[in-house]
mmCIF file of C-alpha atoms in Angstrom:
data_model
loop_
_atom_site.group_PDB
_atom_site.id
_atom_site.type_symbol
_atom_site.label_atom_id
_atom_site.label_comp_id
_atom_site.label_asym_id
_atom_site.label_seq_id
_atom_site.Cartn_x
_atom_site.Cartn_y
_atom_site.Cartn_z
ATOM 1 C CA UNK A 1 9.816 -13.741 -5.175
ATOM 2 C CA UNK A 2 10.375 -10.513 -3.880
ATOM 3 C CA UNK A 3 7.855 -7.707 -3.573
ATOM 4 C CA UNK A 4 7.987 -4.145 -3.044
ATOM 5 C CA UNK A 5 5.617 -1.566 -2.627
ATOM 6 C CA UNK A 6 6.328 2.145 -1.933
ATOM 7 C CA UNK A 7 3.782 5.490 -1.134
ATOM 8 C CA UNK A 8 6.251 7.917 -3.372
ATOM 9 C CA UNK A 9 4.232 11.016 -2.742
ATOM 10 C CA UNK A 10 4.676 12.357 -6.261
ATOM 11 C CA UNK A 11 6.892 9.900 -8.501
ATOM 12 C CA UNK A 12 8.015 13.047 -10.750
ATOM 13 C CA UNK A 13 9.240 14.376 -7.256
ATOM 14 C CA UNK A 14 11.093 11.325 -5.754
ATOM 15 C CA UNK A 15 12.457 10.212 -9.088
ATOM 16 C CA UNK A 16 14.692 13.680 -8.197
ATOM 17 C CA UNK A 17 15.296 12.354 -4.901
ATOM 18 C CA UNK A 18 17.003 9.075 -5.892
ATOM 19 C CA UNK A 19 14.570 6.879 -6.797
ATOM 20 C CA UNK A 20 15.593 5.155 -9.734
ATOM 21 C CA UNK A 21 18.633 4.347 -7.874
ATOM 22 C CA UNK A 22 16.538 2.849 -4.838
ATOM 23 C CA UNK A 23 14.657 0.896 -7.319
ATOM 24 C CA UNK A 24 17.402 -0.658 -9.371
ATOM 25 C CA UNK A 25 18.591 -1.855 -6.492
ATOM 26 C CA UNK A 26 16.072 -3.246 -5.172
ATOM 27 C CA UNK A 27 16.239 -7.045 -6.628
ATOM 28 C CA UNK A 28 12.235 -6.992 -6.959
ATOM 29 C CA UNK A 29 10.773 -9.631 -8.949
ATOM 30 C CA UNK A 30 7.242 -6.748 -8.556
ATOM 31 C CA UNK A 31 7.722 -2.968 -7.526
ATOM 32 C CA UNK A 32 4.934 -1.077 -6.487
ATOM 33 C CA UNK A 33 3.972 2.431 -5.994
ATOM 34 C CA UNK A 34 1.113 5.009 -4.649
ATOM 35 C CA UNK A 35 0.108 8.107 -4.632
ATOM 36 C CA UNK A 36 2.243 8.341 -8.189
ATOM 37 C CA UNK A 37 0.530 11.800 -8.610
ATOM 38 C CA UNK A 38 0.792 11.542 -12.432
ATOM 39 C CA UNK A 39 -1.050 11.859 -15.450
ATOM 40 C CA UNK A 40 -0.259 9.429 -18.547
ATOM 41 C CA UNK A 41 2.005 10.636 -20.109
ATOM 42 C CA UNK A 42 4.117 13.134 -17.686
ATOM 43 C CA UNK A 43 6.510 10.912 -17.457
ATOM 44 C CA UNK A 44 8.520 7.886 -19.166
ATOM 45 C CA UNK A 45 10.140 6.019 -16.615
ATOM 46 C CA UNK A 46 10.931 2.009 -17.842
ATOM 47 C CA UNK A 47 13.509 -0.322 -16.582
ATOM 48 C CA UNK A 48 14.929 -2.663 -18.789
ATOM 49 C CA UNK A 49 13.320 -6.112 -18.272
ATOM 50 C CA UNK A 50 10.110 -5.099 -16.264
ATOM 51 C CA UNK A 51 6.918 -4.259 -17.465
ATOM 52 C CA UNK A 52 4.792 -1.124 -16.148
ATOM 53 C CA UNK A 53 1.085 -0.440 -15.652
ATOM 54 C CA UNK A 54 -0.668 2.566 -14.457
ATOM 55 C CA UNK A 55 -3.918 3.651 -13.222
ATOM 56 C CA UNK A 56 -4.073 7.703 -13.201
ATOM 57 C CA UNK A 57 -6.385 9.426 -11.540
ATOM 58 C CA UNK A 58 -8.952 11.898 -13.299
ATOM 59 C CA UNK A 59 -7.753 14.676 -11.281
ATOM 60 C CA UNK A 60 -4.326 16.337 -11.844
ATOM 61 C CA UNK A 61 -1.445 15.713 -9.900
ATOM 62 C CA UNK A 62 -3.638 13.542 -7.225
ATOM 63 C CA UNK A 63 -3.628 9.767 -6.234
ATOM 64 C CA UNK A 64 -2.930 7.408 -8.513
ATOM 65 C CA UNK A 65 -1.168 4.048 -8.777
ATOM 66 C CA UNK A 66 1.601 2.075 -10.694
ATOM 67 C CA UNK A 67 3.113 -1.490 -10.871
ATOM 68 C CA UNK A 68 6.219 -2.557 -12.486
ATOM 69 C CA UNK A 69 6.956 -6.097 -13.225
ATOM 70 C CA UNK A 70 9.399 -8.492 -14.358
ATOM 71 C CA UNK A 71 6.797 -10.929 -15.323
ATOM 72 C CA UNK A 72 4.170 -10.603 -17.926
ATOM 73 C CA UNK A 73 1.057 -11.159 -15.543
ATOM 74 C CA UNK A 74 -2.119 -13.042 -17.778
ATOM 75 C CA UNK A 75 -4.451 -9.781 -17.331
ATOM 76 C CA UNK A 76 -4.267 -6.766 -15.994
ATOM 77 C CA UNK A 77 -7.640 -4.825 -14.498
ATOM 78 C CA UNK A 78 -7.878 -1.079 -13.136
ATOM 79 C CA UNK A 79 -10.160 -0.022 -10.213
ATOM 80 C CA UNK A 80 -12.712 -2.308 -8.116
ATOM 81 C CA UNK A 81 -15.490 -2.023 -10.959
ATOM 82 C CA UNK A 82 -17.973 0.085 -9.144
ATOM 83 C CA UNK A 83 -17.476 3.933 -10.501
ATOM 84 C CA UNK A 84 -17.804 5.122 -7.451
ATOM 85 C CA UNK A 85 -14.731 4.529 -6.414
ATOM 86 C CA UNK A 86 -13.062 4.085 -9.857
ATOM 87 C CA UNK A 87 -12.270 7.832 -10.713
ATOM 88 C CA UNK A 88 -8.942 8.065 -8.691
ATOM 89 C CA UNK A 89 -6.585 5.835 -9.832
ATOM 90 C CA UNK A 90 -6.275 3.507 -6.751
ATOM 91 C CA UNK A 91 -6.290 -0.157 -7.847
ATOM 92 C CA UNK A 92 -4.408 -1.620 -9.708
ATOM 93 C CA UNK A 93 -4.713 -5.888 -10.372
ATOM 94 C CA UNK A 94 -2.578 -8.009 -11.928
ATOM 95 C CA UNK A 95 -2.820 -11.947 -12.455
ATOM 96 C CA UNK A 96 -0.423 -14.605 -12.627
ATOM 97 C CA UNK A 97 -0.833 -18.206 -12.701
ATOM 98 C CA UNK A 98 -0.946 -18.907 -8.683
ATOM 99 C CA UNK A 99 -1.919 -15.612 -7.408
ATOM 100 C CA UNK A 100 -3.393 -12.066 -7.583
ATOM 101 C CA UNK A 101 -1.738 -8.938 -6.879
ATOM 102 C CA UNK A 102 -3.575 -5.979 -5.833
ATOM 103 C CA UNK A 103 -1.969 -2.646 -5.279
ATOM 104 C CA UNK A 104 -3.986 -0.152 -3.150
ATOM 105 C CA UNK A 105 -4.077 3.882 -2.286
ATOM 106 C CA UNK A 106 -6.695 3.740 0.038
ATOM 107 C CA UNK A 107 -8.784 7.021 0.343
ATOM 108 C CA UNK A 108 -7.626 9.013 3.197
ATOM 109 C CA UNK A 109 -10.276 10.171 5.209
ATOM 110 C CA UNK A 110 -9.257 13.354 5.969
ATOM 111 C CA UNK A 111 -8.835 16.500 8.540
ATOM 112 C CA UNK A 112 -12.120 16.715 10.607
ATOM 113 C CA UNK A 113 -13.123 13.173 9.196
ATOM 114 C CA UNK A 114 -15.219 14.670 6.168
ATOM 115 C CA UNK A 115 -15.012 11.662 4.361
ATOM 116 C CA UNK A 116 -14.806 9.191 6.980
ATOM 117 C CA UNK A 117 -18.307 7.735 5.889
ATOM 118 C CA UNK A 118 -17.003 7.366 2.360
ATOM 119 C CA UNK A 119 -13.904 5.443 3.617
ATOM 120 C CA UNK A 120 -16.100 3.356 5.417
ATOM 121 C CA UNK A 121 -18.047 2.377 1.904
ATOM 122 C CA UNK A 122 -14.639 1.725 0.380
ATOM 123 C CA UNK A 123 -13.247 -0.493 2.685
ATOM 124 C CA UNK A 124 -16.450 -2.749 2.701
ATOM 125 C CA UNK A 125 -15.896 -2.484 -1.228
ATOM 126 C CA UNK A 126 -12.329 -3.406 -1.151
ATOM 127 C CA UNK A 127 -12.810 -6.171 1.238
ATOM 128 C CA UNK A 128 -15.503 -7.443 -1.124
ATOM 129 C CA UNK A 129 -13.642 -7.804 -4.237
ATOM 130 C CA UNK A 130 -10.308 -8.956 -2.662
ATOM 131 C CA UNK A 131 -12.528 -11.788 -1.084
ATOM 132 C CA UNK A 132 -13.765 -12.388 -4.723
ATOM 133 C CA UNK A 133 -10.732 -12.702 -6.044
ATOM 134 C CA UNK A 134 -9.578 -14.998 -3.151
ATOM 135 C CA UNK A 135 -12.014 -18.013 -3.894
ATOM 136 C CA UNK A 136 -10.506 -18.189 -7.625
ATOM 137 C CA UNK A 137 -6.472 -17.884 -6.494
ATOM 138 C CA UNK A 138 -4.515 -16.566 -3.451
ATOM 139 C CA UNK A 139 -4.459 -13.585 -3.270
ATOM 140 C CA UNK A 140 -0.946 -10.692 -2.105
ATOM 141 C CA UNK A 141 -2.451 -7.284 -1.577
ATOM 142 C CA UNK A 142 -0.376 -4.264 -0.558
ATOM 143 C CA UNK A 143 0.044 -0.557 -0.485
ATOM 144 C CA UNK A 144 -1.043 2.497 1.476
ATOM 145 C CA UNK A 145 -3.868 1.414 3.378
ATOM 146 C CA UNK A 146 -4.110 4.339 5.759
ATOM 147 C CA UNK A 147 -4.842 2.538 8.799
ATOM 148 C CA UNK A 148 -2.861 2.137 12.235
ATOM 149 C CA UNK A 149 -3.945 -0.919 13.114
ATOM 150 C CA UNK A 150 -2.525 -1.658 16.726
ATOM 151 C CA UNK A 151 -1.477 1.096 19.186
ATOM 152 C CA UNK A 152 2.099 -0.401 18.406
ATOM 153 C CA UNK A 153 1.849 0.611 15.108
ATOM 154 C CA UNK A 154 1.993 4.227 16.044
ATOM 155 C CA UNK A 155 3.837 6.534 18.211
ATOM 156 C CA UNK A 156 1.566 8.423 19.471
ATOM 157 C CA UNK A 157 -1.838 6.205 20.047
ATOM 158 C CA UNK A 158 -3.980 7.793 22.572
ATOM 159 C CA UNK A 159 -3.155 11.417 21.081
ATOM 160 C CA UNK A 160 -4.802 9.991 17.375
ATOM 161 C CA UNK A 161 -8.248 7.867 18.381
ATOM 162 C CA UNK A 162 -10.103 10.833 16.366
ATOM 163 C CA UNK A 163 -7.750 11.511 13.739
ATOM 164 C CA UNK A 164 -7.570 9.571 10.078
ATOM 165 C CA UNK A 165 -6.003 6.629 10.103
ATOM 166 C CA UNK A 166 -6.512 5.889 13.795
ATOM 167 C CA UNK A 167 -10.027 5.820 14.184
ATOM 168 C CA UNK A 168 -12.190 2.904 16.142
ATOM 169 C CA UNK A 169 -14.021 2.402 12.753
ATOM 170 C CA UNK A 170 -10.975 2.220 10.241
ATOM 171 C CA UNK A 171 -9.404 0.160 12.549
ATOM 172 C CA UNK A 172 -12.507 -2.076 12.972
ATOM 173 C CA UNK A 173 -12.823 -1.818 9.155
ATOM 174 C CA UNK A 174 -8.973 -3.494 9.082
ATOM 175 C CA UNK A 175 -9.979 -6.207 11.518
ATOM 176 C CA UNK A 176 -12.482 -7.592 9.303
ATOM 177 C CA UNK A 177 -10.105 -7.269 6.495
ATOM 178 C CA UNK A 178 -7.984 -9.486 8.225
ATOM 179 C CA UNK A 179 -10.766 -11.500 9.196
ATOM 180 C CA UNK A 180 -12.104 -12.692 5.832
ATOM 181 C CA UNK A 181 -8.901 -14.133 5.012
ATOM 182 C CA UNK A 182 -5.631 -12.323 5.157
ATOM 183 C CA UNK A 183 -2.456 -12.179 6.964
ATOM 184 C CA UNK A 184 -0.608 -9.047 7.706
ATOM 185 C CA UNK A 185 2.785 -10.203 6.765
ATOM 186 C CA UNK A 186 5.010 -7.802 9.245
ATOM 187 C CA UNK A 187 3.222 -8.730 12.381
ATOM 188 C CA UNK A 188 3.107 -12.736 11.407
ATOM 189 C CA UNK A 189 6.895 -12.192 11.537
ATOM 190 C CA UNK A 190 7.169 -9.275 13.875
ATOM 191 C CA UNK A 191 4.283 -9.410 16.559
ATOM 192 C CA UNK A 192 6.008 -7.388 18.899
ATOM 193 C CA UNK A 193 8.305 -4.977 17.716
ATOM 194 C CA UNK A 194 7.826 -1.740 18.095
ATOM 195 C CA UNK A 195 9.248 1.548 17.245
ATOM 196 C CA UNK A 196 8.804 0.539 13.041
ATOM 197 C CA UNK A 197 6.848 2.658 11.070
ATOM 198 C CA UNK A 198 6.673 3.567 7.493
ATOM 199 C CA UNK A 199 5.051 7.275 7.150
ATOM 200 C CA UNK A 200 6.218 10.693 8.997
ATOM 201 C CA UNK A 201 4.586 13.714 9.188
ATOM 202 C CA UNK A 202 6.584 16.336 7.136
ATOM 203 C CA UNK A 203 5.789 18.443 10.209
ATOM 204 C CA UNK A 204 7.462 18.761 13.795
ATOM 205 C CA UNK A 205 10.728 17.015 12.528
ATOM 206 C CA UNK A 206 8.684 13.374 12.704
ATOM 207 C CA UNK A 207 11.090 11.530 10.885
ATOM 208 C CA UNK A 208 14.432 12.635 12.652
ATOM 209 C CA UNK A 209 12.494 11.749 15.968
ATOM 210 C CA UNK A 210 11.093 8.469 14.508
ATOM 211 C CA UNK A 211 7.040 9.763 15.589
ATOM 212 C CA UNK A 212 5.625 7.635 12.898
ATOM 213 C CA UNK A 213 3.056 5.558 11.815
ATOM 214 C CA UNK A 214 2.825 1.818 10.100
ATOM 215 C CA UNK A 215 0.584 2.474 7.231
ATOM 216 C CA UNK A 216 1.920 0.641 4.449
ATOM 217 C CA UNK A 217 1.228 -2.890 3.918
ATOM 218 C CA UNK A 218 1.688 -6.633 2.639
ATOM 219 C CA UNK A 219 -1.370 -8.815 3.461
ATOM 220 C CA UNK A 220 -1.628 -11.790 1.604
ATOM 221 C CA UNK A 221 -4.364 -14.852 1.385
ATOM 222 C CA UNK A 222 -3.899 -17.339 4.983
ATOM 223 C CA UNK A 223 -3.219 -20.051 2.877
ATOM 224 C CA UNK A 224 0.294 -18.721 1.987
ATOM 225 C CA UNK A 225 1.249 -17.466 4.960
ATOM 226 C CA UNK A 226 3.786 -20.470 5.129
ATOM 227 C CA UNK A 227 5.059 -19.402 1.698
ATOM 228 C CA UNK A 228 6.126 -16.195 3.914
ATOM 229 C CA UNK A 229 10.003 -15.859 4.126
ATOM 230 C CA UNK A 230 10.608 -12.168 4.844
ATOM 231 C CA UNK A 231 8.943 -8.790 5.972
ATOM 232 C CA UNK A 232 10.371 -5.828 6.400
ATOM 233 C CA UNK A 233 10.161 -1.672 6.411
ATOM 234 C CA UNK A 234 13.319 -0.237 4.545
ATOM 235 C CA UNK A 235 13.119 2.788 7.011
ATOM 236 C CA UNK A 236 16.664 3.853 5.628
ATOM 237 C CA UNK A 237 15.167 4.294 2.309
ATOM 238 C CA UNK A 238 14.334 8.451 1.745
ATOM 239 C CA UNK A 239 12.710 10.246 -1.028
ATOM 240 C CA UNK A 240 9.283 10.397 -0.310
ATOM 241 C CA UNK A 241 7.339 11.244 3.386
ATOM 242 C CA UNK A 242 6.524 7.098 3.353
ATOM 243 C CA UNK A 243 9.365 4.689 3.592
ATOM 244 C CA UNK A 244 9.044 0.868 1.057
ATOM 245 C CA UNK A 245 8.235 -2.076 2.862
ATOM 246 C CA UNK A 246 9.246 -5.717 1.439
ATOM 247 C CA UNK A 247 7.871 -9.123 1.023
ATOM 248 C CA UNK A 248 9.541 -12.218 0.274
ATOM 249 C CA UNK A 249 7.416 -15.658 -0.957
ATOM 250 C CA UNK A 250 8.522 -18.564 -1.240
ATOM 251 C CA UNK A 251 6.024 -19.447 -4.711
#
């Protein structure tokens, strides 16, 4: 199976910047998308033989998730079920008969860290329920997490140690992540490669001089991380300030 998962940064916006054509292309069996910045009902985007779900924030034109798929999946649930966190549109889960698969926007936390200590809740919550779904079926989790992990997944590492998405407790929060029971699926392929990133700055020219970060994810449950064929970042694919990154399974 083949997996996709993209931070669009607006889909109303990137659908005029090619993405239709990116995603008919694509050959993927699940497509996935973040910050969709819609409300229901803004706008009617199907592809023939795939199925679409959305969870829409309550705010206007913020956050906000979506999930199309080729295969019917047995049910379908929005948010993590605590309404706390449940008011933006960021999870989206969908079950099939061997696994779950969770698409994520994780909350940013922001210039001067003002919601740093709400991130932190969230990530305990997140870890929580993807553990919980992980002792019924495997689980394949992706999306905008908003986390460096490594130094090597940014350009610019000590320049970012107090700036969202590089802090010591994000990163600590992605360690335990990982720890309960999950594989990040680029660096079980890729442990050393550098220089591949999958958001840029609109500012300073980031892109064109490749100052990026790795942001955007495919974990997946450690018992199929033999069932892992391929991992990539499509870091030729444009219409949005993040770039797609692909999984392939073997299920």
């Amino acid at each position: 199976m083949r997996f996709i998962s993209w931070n669009v940064n607006g889909l109303r916006a990137c659908v005029g910047k090619g993405f239709e054509e990116t995603f008919l292309s694509s050959g993927a069996d699940l497509f996935s998308l973040q910050e969709t910045k819609m409300q229901h009902g803004q706008l009617n985007l199907e592809f023939e033989g795939y199925h679409s779900y959305w969870n829409y924030a309550d705010k206007k034109g913020y956050s906000g998730t979506g999930v199309y798929s080729r295969v019917a999946p047995q049910s379908v649930s929005l948010g993590l079920g605590i309404d706390a966190h449940d008011h933006e549109g960021r999870v989206i889960t969908l079950e099939f008969d061997k696994f779950y698969y969770v698409t994520v926007y994780t909350p940013n936390s922001q210039d001067g860290l003002k919601r740093l200590d709400y991130r932190m809740e969230w990530d305990d919550d997140f870890r929580n329920y993807v553990s919980m779904l992980d002792r019924q079926k495997p689980v394949v989790i992706c999306g905008d997490l908003n986390v460096a992990h490594k130094e090597i997944d940014l350009k610019n590492p000590k320049t970012n140690t107090k700036n969202a998405g590089f802090t010591p407790q994000e990163r600590d929060k992605f360690t335990q992540l990982l720890d309960s029971g999950f594989v990040d699926t680029f660096r079980l392929l890729n442990p050393d490669v550098t220089d591949v990133y999958s958001w840029w700055s609109y500012r300073f020219k980031a892109r064109e001089k490749n100052a990026g970060w790795r942001i955007d994810y495919y974990l997946v449950s450690e018992r199929l991380k033999s069932s892992v064929k391929d991992a990539r970042i499509l870091c030729d694919i444009y219409g949005s300030d993040h770039c797609p990154v692909m999984l392939e399974l073997a299920l």
